[in-house]
Amino acid sequence: MLISKPVAEAIRAGTVTQAFRRWDAPRVKVGGLQLTPAGLVRFDAVSQVRDPSRLTERDAKRAGVKDLATLQRFLVPTTRKPSARGGRGGEKVYRVTLSWAGEDPRIALRDSLPDGEALADLGARLARLDARPTGPWTREILEWIRDNPRVVSKELAAQRGVELLPMKVDIRKLKALGLTISHEVGYELSPRGAAYLDWLASRGH
């Protein structure tokens, strides 16, 4: 379920507590969590809206939508192919009740300094990421980010001779392990990422 940064921040602040989606069937599970730009969001309830014409201005406000007319336009069915993102792509309207569930767990992870066992586990995980036809890449990117913090990602892609979007997907994999920090421009190595590179160097790699 696509949740924009402004909506995610409003969920965190408690001013947005629900969302509406046009789906053929629910695409989220009650109790499930989703990582957003403002942290974790929990899906507290999912129910079908039998008559969308009976939605109110309060419903629109609680969904972070400007007004009821805008919400109704968003929910108008179209002949478009259903979209995995939700929105207009289904036959039924669903109300999803939302709440903020906590900070992005990667924030605490990236500040933690791994011990020997955790470092070995990181090494094994990154080795699996490196095991692809194009060859190892994780250490190269980590070292470049260490030496070039907050440099635009296009420059990294140009230096490595790779496409930008697939490379950014790779960096997100490193971020999921707590090794990098994303900024508005470029990236920075996290304390955890720095500890991992120091560990590699100490082993003569």
Short mmCIF file of C-alpha atoms in Angstrom, two decimals:
data_model
loop_
_atom_site.label_atom_id
_atom_site.label_comp_id
_atom_site.label_asym_id
_atom_site.label_seq_id
_atom_site.Cartn_x
_atom_site.Cartn_y
_atom_site.Cartn_z
CA MET A 1 0.00 0.00 0.00
CA LEU A 2 1.54 3.27 -1.10
CA ILE A 3 1.77 5.83 1.70
CA SER A 4 3.36 9.16 0.81
CA LYS A 5 5.75 10.94 3.13
CA PRO A 6 3.29 13.76 4.05
CA VAL A 7 0.56 11.22 4.84
CA ALA A 8 2.99 9.05 6.82
CA GLU A 9 4.04 12.05 8.89
CA ALA A 10 0.38 12.92 9.49
CA ILE A 11 -0.27 9.34 10.66
CA ARG A 12 2.63 9.72 13.06
CA ALA A 13 1.18 13.00 14.34
CA GLY A 14 -2.23 11.38 14.75
CA THR A 15 -4.03 13.73 12.35
CA VAL A 16 -4.56 11.01 9.73
CA THR A 17 -6.14 7.83 11.03
CA GLN A 18 -7.57 6.17 7.94
CA ALA A 19 -7.12 5.70 4.22
CA PHE A 20 -9.41 4.70 1.39
CA ARG A 21 -8.43 2.43 -1.46
CA ARG A 22 -10.25 0.95 -4.44
CA TRP A 23 -9.24 -2.71 -4.57
CA ASP A 24 -10.81 -5.96 -5.71
CA ALA A 25 -9.87 -7.47 -2.34
CA PRO A 26 -7.97 -6.18 0.71
CA ARG A 27 -4.25 -5.87 0.08
CA VAL A 28 -3.23 -5.35 3.69
CA LYS A 29 -3.75 -7.52 6.76
CA VAL A 30 -5.13 -6.34 10.09
CA GLY A 31 -2.23 -6.08 12.51
CA GLY A 32 0.29 -5.85 9.70
CA LEU A 33 3.05 -3.26 9.68
CA GLN A 34 4.45 -1.17 6.85
CA LEU A 35 7.66 0.81 6.85
CA THR A 36 7.11 4.40 5.69
CA PRO A 37 9.24 7.57 5.54
CA ALA A 38 7.90 8.46 9.02
CA GLY A 39 8.40 5.07 10.65
CA LEU A 40 6.20 2.02 11.07
CA VAL A 41 2.48 2.21 10.35
CA ARG A 42 0.06 -0.43 11.63
CA PHE A 43 -3.11 -1.52 9.84
CA ASP A 44 -5.68 -1.66 12.64
CA ALA A 45 -8.78 -2.51 10.63
CA VAL A 46 -9.91 -3.05 7.04
CA SER A 47 -13.55 -2.87 5.99
CA GLN A 48 -15.45 -2.50 2.75
CA VAL A 49 -17.31 0.76 2.19
CA ARG A 50 -20.62 -0.45 0.77
CA ASP A 51 -21.83 3.00 -0.26
CA PRO A 52 -18.98 5.47 -0.93
CA SER A 53 -21.53 8.22 -1.59
CA ARG A 54 -22.26 8.26 2.15
CA LEU A 55 -18.72 9.23 3.11
CA THR A 56 -18.44 12.57 4.90
CA GLU A 57 -16.18 15.59 5.13
CA ARG A 58 -14.93 14.12 8.41
CA ASP A 59 -13.92 10.94 6.57
CA ALA A 60 -11.95 13.04 4.09
CA LYS A 61 -10.24 14.99 6.86
CA ARG A 62 -9.29 11.85 8.76
CA ALA A 63 -7.79 10.49 5.53
CA GLY A 64 -5.69 13.61 5.01
CA VAL A 65 -7.64 14.62 1.91
CA LYS A 66 -8.48 18.26 1.20
CA ASP A 67 -12.25 17.78 1.13
CA LEU A 68 -14.98 15.24 0.42
CA ALA A 69 -15.20 16.20 -3.26
CA THR A 70 -11.51 15.39 -3.72
CA LEU A 71 -11.92 12.07 -1.92
CA GLN A 72 -14.91 11.15 -4.06
CA ARG A 73 -12.98 11.95 -7.24
CA PHE A 74 -10.15 9.73 -6.07
CA LEU A 75 -12.55 6.86 -5.50
CA VAL A 76 -14.37 7.10 -8.82
CA PRO A 77 -14.01 3.75 -10.63
CA THR A 78 -12.19 3.78 -13.95
CA THR A 79 -11.60 1.29 -16.71
CA ARG A 80 -7.87 1.39 -16.01
CA LYS A 81 -6.01 -1.83 -15.34
CA PRO A 82 -5.85 -2.35 -11.54
CA SER A 83 -2.72 -0.92 -9.99
CA ALA A 84 -0.64 -2.66 -7.32
CA ARG A 85 -0.50 0.73 -5.59
CA GLY A 86 -4.21 0.83 -4.95
CA GLY A 87 -6.16 4.01 -5.51
CA ARG A 88 -8.48 3.64 -8.53
CA GLY A 89 -7.54 0.09 -9.49
CA GLY A 90 -10.35 -2.13 -8.21
CA GLU A 91 -14.08 -2.73 -8.03
CA LYS A 92 -14.61 -2.14 -4.28
CA VAL A 93 -13.79 0.69 -1.88
CA TYR A 94 -12.07 -0.20 1.38
CA ARG A 95 -11.47 1.84 4.52
CA VAL A 96 -8.14 1.10 6.21
CA THR A 97 -7.75 2.30 9.81
CA LEU A 98 -4.15 3.29 10.52
CA SER A 99 -1.92 4.17 13.45
CA TRP A 100 1.74 4.93 14.00
CA ALA A 101 3.55 1.90 15.41
CA GLY A 102 7.06 3.17 16.13
CA GLU A 103 10.35 4.34 14.70
CA ASP A 104 12.01 2.86 11.64
CA PRO A 105 13.89 -0.11 13.17
CA ARG A 106 16.82 0.59 10.87
CA ILE A 107 17.57 3.78 12.83
CA ALA A 108 18.50 1.86 15.97
CA LEU A 109 20.20 -0.85 13.92
CA ARG A 110 22.52 1.52 12.09
CA ASP A 111 23.78 3.02 15.38
CA SER A 112 24.48 -0.36 16.97
CA LEU A 113 28.05 -1.63 16.92
CA PRO A 114 28.05 -5.34 16.05
CA ASP A 115 30.13 -7.84 17.97
CA GLY A 116 32.19 -10.56 16.35
CA GLU A 117 29.26 -12.91 15.82
CA ALA A 118 27.11 -10.17 14.32
CA LEU A 119 29.95 -9.08 12.04
CA ALA A 120 30.37 -12.62 10.79
CA ASP A 121 26.65 -12.79 10.13
CA LEU A 122 26.82 -9.50 8.21
CA GLY A 123 29.70 -10.87 6.18
CA ALA A 124 27.65 -13.95 5.27
CA ARG A 125 24.64 -11.86 4.28
CA LEU A 126 26.69 -9.54 2.10
CA ALA A 127 28.44 -12.50 0.52
CA ARG A 128 25.02 -13.73 -0.58
CA LEU A 129 24.28 -10.31 -2.07
CA ASP A 130 27.62 -10.39 -3.87
CA ALA A 131 26.92 -13.81 -5.39
CA ARG A 132 25.44 -12.67 -8.68
CA PRO A 133 26.67 -12.86 -12.28
CA THR A 134 27.96 -9.27 -12.31
CA GLY A 135 30.25 -10.01 -9.35
CA PRO A 136 30.78 -8.54 -5.87
CA TRP A 137 29.57 -5.00 -5.28
CA THR A 138 28.73 -4.42 -1.62
CA ARG A 139 32.18 -3.44 -0.36
CA GLU A 140 32.83 -1.19 -3.34
CA ILE A 141 29.67 0.81 -2.68
CA LEU A 142 30.22 0.96 1.08
CA GLU A 143 33.77 2.25 0.65
CA TRP A 144 32.68 4.82 -1.92
CA ILE A 145 29.94 6.10 0.39
CA ARG A 146 32.45 6.23 3.27
CA ASP A 147 34.85 8.30 1.20
CA ASN A 148 32.20 10.44 -0.51
CA PRO A 149 29.42 11.21 1.98
CA ARG A 150 26.38 13.12 0.78
CA VAL A 151 27.49 13.04 -2.86
CA VAL A 152 24.68 12.78 -5.39
CA SER A 153 23.98 9.17 -6.36
CA LYS A 154 24.22 9.97 -10.08
CA GLU A 155 27.94 10.52 -9.60
CA LEU A 156 28.37 7.13 -7.96
CA ALA A 157 26.45 5.45 -10.78
CA ALA A 158 28.57 7.23 -13.39
CA GLN A 159 31.83 6.24 -11.71
CA ARG A 160 30.75 2.62 -11.46
CA GLY A 161 29.37 2.56 -14.99
CA VAL A 162 25.97 1.25 -13.88
CA GLU A 163 22.37 2.38 -14.21
CA LEU A 164 21.15 4.68 -11.47
CA LEU A 165 17.88 3.03 -10.42
CA PRO A 166 19.20 -0.56 -10.02
CA MET A 167 22.13 0.84 -8.05
CA LYS A 168 19.76 2.70 -5.71
CA VAL A 169 17.91 -0.58 -5.16
CA ASP A 170 21.25 -2.13 -4.15
CA ILE A 171 21.92 0.70 -1.71
CA ARG A 172 18.48 0.20 -0.16
CA LYS A 173 19.50 -3.42 0.51
CA LEU A 174 22.51 -2.12 2.44
CA LYS A 175 20.30 0.38 4.27
CA ALA A 176 17.98 -2.46 5.32
CA LEU A 177 20.98 -4.03 7.06
CA GLY A 178 21.69 -0.77 8.90
CA LEU A 179 24.90 -0.06 6.99
CA THR A 180 24.02 3.24 5.30
CA ILE A 181 22.05 6.41 5.96
CA SER A 182 20.08 8.16 3.22
CA HIS A 183 20.03 11.95 2.96
CA GLU A 184 18.20 14.39 0.71
CA VAL A 185 21.38 14.31 -1.38
CA GLY A 186 23.51 11.18 -1.34
CA TYR A 187 24.33 8.77 1.45
CA GLU A 188 26.50 8.35 4.51
CA LEU A 189 28.03 5.30 6.12
CA SER A 190 26.41 4.43 9.44
CA PRO A 191 28.44 3.53 12.55
CA ARG A 192 27.44 -0.08 11.88
CA GLY A 193 28.66 0.19 8.29
CA ALA A 194 31.97 1.71 9.41
CA ALA A 195 32.44 -1.11 11.93
CA TYR A 196 31.85 -3.66 9.20
CA LEU A 197 34.49 -2.13 6.89
CA ASP A 198 36.95 -1.94 9.80
CA TRP A 199 36.28 -5.63 10.47
CA LEU A 200 37.01 -6.52 6.86
CA ALA A 201 40.25 -4.53 6.96
CA SER A 202 41.34 -6.20 10.20
CA ARG A 203 40.95 -9.59 8.53
CA GLY A 204 43.17 -8.55 5.66
CA HIS A 205 40.35 -8.50 3.12
#
